[in-house]
Amino acid sequence: MNNPQLPSKCTSSELEKAALKRFRERLSSIPSQCQIFREPWNHSTVLCLDFVECPHVLDSLEEIQPALMEGVQALGLANTIIFRLGKKLMGWKTISLS
């Protein structure tokens, strides 16, 4: 049984890439220049959105925030989203479990 949504190699790295790809597909309003990745913070993992190549998008985050939260929860990517401009932290949003 071959599922086209799953990577052919089921390593954790490949599964993470597939989940991030699905996240990006769900949120077509995020430009391709925005880097999306996960990184460890203390004892948890956060989802990072880096807008260094498209800083104008930061102004519209309030509009897409519900879709961001829904996508992160649906795919189980993290409990916190970090918004960056390169190394500069611009904000974060913790996802409630309700």
Short mmCIF file of N, CA and C in Angstrom, two decimals:
data_model
loop_
_atom_site.label_atom_id
_atom_site.label_comp_id
_atom_site.label_asym_id
_atom_site.label_seq_id
_atom_site.Cartn_x
_atom_site.Cartn_y
_atom_site.Cartn_z
N MET A 1 0.85 -1.17 0.00
CA MET A 1 0.00 0.00 0.00
C MET A 1 0.89 1.23 0.00
N ASN A 2 0.82 2.04 -1.04
CA ASN A 2 1.68 3.21 -1.18
C ASN A 2 0.83 4.47 -1.05
N ASN A 3 1.09 5.28 -0.04
CA ASN A 3 0.36 6.53 0.19
C ASN A 3 1.19 7.67 -0.37
N PRO A 4 0.68 8.43 -1.36
CA PRO A 4 1.47 9.52 -1.95
C PRO A 4 1.74 10.67 -0.99
N GLN A 5 1.02 10.74 0.13
CA GLN A 5 1.23 11.79 1.11
C GLN A 5 2.43 11.50 2.00
N LEU A 6 2.81 10.23 2.09
CA LEU A 6 3.93 9.84 2.95
C LEU A 6 5.20 9.71 2.11
N PRO A 7 6.34 10.10 2.69
CA PRO A 7 7.59 9.94 1.96
C PRO A 7 7.93 8.47 1.80
N SER A 8 8.71 8.14 0.76
CA SER A 8 9.07 6.75 0.52
C SER A 8 9.99 6.22 1.62
N LYS A 9 10.84 7.07 2.18
CA LYS A 9 11.68 6.70 3.32
C LYS A 9 11.00 7.24 4.57
N CYS A 10 10.66 6.38 5.48
CA CYS A 10 9.94 6.81 6.67
C CYS A 10 10.88 7.13 7.83
N THR A 11 11.86 7.98 7.58
CA THR A 11 12.71 8.45 8.67
C THR A 11 12.02 9.65 9.30
N SER A 12 12.41 10.01 10.51
CA SER A 12 11.79 11.16 11.16
C SER A 12 12.04 12.44 10.38
N SER A 13 13.20 12.55 9.77
CA SER A 13 13.53 13.72 8.97
C SER A 13 12.61 13.82 7.75
N GLU A 14 12.38 12.71 7.07
CA GLU A 14 11.50 12.71 5.90
C GLU A 14 10.05 12.98 6.30
N LEU A 15 9.62 12.43 7.43
CA LEU A 15 8.26 12.68 7.90
C LEU A 15 8.08 14.15 8.26
N GLU A 16 9.09 14.76 8.87
CA GLU A 16 9.02 16.18 9.21
C GLU A 16 8.94 17.03 7.94
N LYS A 17 9.74 16.69 6.94
CA LYS A 17 9.69 17.42 5.67
C LYS A 17 8.30 17.32 5.04
N ALA A 18 7.71 16.14 5.09
CA ALA A 18 6.38 15.94 4.52
C ALA A 18 5.33 16.76 5.28
N ALA A 19 5.44 16.79 6.60
CA ALA A 19 4.49 17.57 7.41
C ALA A 19 4.62 19.06 7.13
N LEU A 20 5.86 19.55 7.01
CA LEU A 20 6.07 20.97 6.71
C LEU A 20 5.57 21.31 5.30
N LYS A 21 5.71 20.38 4.38
CA LYS A 21 5.20 20.59 3.02
C LYS A 21 3.68 20.68 3.05
N ARG A 22 3.05 19.80 3.79
CA ARG A 22 1.58 19.83 3.91
C ARG A 22 1.13 21.12 4.59
N PHE A 23 1.89 21.59 5.58
CA PHE A 23 1.57 22.84 6.26
C PHE A 23 1.60 24.00 5.25
N ARG A 24 2.64 24.05 4.47
CA ARG A 24 2.77 25.12 3.47
C ARG A 24 1.63 25.04 2.44
N GLU A 25 1.26 23.84 2.04
CA GLU A 25 0.17 23.67 1.08
C GLU A 25 -1.16 24.15 1.66
N ARG A 26 -1.37 23.93 2.95
CA ARG A 26 -2.60 24.38 3.62
C ARG A 26 -2.67 25.89 3.69
N LEU A 27 -1.50 26.54 3.79
CA LEU A 27 -1.44 27.99 3.98
C LEU A 27 -0.83 28.64 2.75
N SER A 28 -1.58 28.65 1.70
CA SER A 28 -1.08 29.21 0.44
C SER A 28 -0.83 30.72 0.54
N SER A 29 -1.34 31.37 1.58
CA SER A 29 -1.12 32.81 1.75
C SER A 29 0.29 33.12 2.24
N ILE A 30 1.03 32.12 2.69
CA ILE A 30 2.42 32.33 3.10
C ILE A 30 3.29 32.22 1.86
N PRO A 31 4.03 33.29 1.53
CA PRO A 31 4.84 33.25 0.31
C PRO A 31 5.96 32.21 0.39
N SER A 32 6.37 31.74 -0.77
CA SER A 32 7.42 30.72 -0.82
C SER A 32 8.75 31.22 -0.27
N GLN A 33 8.95 32.55 -0.22
CA GLN A 33 10.19 33.11 0.32
C GLN A 33 10.27 32.95 1.84
N CYS A 34 9.13 32.75 2.49
CA CYS A 34 9.11 32.56 3.94
C CYS A 34 9.68 31.18 4.26
N GLN A 35 10.68 31.15 5.11
CA GLN A 35 11.26 29.87 5.52
C GLN A 35 10.43 29.31 6.67
N ILE A 36 10.09 28.05 6.58
CA ILE A 36 9.32 27.38 7.62
C ILE A 36 10.13 26.18 8.07
N PHE A 37 10.42 26.13 9.37
CA PHE A 37 11.20 25.02 9.90
C PHE A 37 10.88 24.85 11.38
N ARG A 38 11.29 23.73 11.93
CA ARG A 38 11.13 23.47 13.36
C ARG A 38 12.50 23.49 14.01
N GLU A 39 12.53 23.93 15.28
CA GLU A 39 13.79 23.91 16.00
C GLU A 39 13.52 23.68 17.48
N PRO A 40 14.48 23.07 18.17
CA PRO A 40 14.31 22.83 19.61
C PRO A 40 14.49 24.12 20.42
N TRP A 41 13.65 24.29 21.41
CA TRP A 41 13.77 25.37 22.38
C TRP A 41 13.58 24.72 23.75
N ASN A 42 14.63 24.75 24.55
CA ASN A 42 14.60 24.07 25.85
C ASN A 42 14.18 22.62 25.66
N HIS A 43 13.03 22.24 26.24
CA HIS A 43 12.61 20.84 26.18
C HIS A 43 11.45 20.62 25.22
N SER A 44 11.25 21.54 24.28
CA SER A 44 10.18 21.37 23.31
C SER A 44 10.66 21.81 21.92
N THR A 45 9.79 21.68 20.96
CA THR A 45 10.09 22.06 19.59
C THR A 45 9.11 23.14 19.18
N VAL A 46 9.61 24.18 18.53
CA VAL A 46 8.77 25.27 18.05
C VAL A 46 8.79 25.30 16.53
N LEU A 47 7.73 25.85 15.96
CA LEU A 47 7.66 26.05 14.53
C LEU A 47 8.09 27.47 14.25
N CYS A 48 9.07 27.64 13.39
CA CYS A 48 9.61 28.97 13.08
C CYS A 48 9.18 29.38 11.68
N LEU A 49 8.72 30.61 11.56
CA LEU A 49 8.43 31.22 10.28
C LEU A 49 9.34 32.42 10.17
N ASP A 50 10.25 32.38 9.21
CA ASP A 50 11.23 33.44 9.03
C ASP A 50 10.86 34.27 7.80
N PHE A 51 10.53 35.54 8.04
CA PHE A 51 10.06 36.44 7.00
C PHE A 51 11.16 37.38 6.51
N VAL A 52 12.42 37.00 6.67
CA VAL A 52 13.52 37.88 6.29
C VAL A 52 13.48 38.22 4.80
N GLU A 53 13.01 37.32 3.97
CA GLU A 53 12.94 37.56 2.52
C GLU A 53 11.62 38.20 2.09
N CYS A 54 10.67 38.32 3.03
CA CYS A 54 9.36 38.90 2.70
C CYS A 54 8.79 39.62 3.92
N PRO A 55 9.49 40.64 4.43
CA PRO A 55 9.07 41.30 5.67
C PRO A 55 7.69 41.96 5.60
N HIS A 56 7.24 42.30 4.41
CA HIS A 56 5.93 42.92 4.27
C HIS A 56 4.79 42.02 4.74
N VAL A 57 5.01 40.71 4.76
CA VAL A 57 3.98 39.75 5.17
C VAL A 57 3.71 39.85 6.67
N LEU A 58 4.67 40.31 7.45
CA LEU A 58 4.47 40.44 8.89
C LEU A 58 3.27 41.31 9.21
N ASP A 59 2.99 42.30 8.37
CA ASP A 59 1.85 43.19 8.60
C ASP A 59 0.51 42.47 8.50
N SER A 60 0.47 41.36 7.80
CA SER A 60 -0.80 40.65 7.60
C SER A 60 -0.92 39.40 8.47
N LEU A 61 -0.04 39.23 9.45
CA LEU A 61 -0.09 38.02 10.28
C LEU A 61 -1.40 37.89 11.07
N GLU A 62 -1.95 39.00 11.52
CA GLU A 62 -3.21 38.93 12.27
C GLU A 62 -4.31 38.28 11.43
N GLU A 63 -4.31 38.57 10.14
CA GLU A 63 -5.34 38.03 9.24
C GLU A 63 -5.20 36.52 9.05
N ILE A 64 -3.97 36.03 9.00
CA ILE A 64 -3.77 34.60 8.73
C ILE A 64 -3.52 33.78 9.99
N GLN A 65 -3.51 34.44 11.15
CA GLN A 65 -3.21 33.74 12.40
C GLN A 65 -4.15 32.56 12.68
N PRO A 66 -5.47 32.69 12.51
CA PRO A 66 -6.32 31.51 12.75
C PRO A 66 -5.96 30.32 11.87
N ALA A 67 -5.65 30.57 10.61
CA ALA A 67 -5.27 29.48 9.71
C ALA A 67 -3.93 28.88 10.12
N LEU A 68 -2.99 29.71 10.57
CA LEU A 68 -1.70 29.21 11.06
C LEU A 68 -1.92 28.25 12.23
N MET A 69 -2.70 28.69 13.19
CA MET A 69 -2.94 27.87 14.39
C MET A 69 -3.62 26.56 14.03
N GLU A 70 -4.61 26.64 13.17
CA GLU A 70 -5.33 25.44 12.76
C GLU A 70 -4.40 24.45 12.06
N GLY A 71 -3.55 24.96 11.16
CA GLY A 71 -2.62 24.10 10.44
C GLY A 71 -1.61 23.43 11.36
N VAL A 72 -1.09 24.20 12.31
CA VAL A 72 -0.11 23.65 13.26
C VAL A 72 -0.75 22.58 14.12
N GLN A 73 -1.97 22.84 14.60
CA GLN A 73 -2.66 21.86 15.44
C GLN A 73 -3.02 20.61 14.65
N ALA A 74 -3.53 20.79 13.43
CA ALA A 74 -3.96 19.65 12.63
C ALA A 74 -2.81 18.71 12.31
N LEU A 75 -1.63 19.27 12.09
CA LEU A 75 -0.47 18.46 11.72
C LEU A 75 0.42 18.11 12.92
N GLY A 76 0.10 18.63 14.11
CA GLY A 76 0.87 18.32 15.31
C GLY A 76 2.32 18.76 15.23
N LEU A 77 2.56 19.95 14.65
CA LEU A 77 3.93 20.39 14.42
C LEU A 77 4.61 20.97 15.65
N ALA A 78 3.87 21.66 16.52
CA ALA A 78 4.50 22.31 17.67
C ALA A 78 3.40 22.88 18.56
N ASN A 79 3.81 23.39 19.73
CA ASN A 79 2.89 24.08 20.62
C ASN A 79 3.09 25.59 20.58
N THR A 80 4.14 26.03 19.88
CA THR A 80 4.45 27.45 19.78
C THR A 80 4.94 27.76 18.37
N ILE A 81 4.50 28.92 17.87
CA ILE A 81 4.99 29.42 16.59
C ILE A 81 5.84 30.65 16.87
N ILE A 82 7.02 30.68 16.28
CA ILE A 82 7.95 31.81 16.41
C ILE A 82 7.98 32.56 15.08
N PHE A 83 7.90 33.89 15.16
CA PHE A 83 7.96 34.73 13.96
C PHE A 83 9.28 35.47 13.99
N ARG A 84 10.03 35.39 12.89
CA ARG A 84 11.38 35.97 12.83
C ARG A 84 11.59 36.81 11.58
N LEU A 85 12.57 37.69 11.72
CA LEU A 85 13.20 38.36 10.58
C LEU A 85 14.67 38.02 10.70
N GLY A 86 15.08 36.94 10.08
CA GLY A 86 16.45 36.46 10.25
C GLY A 86 16.65 36.01 11.70
N LYS A 87 17.66 36.54 12.35
CA LYS A 87 17.93 36.16 13.74
C LYS A 87 17.10 36.96 14.75
N LYS A 88 16.39 37.98 14.27
CA LYS A 88 15.61 38.84 15.15
C LYS A 88 14.23 38.24 15.41
N LEU A 89 13.92 38.00 16.68
CA LEU A 89 12.63 37.46 17.09
C LEU A 89 11.60 38.58 17.06
N MET A 90 10.56 38.41 16.28
CA MET A 90 9.52 39.44 16.13
C MET A 90 8.28 39.14 16.96
N GLY A 91 8.11 37.90 17.36
CA GLY A 91 6.96 37.54 18.19
C GLY A 91 6.77 36.05 18.22
N TRP A 92 5.82 35.63 19.03
CA TRP A 92 5.50 34.21 19.11
C TRP A 92 4.05 34.07 19.53
N LYS A 93 3.52 32.91 19.29
CA LYS A 93 2.15 32.58 19.66
C LYS A 93 2.13 31.17 20.17
N THR A 94 1.63 31.01 21.38
CA THR A 94 1.47 29.68 21.97
C THR A 94 0.10 29.14 21.58
N ILE A 95 0.08 27.90 21.21
CA ILE A 95 -1.16 27.26 20.77
C ILE A 95 -1.81 26.58 21.97
N SER A 96 -3.04 26.97 22.27
CA SER A 96 -3.75 26.35 23.38
C SER A 96 -4.28 24.99 22.95
N LEU A 97 -4.41 24.11 23.89
CA LEU A 97 -4.85 22.74 23.60
C LEU A 97 -6.36 22.59 23.68
N SER A 98 -7.09 23.67 23.69
CA SER A 98 -8.57 23.57 23.79
C SER A 98 -9.24 23.34 22.47
#
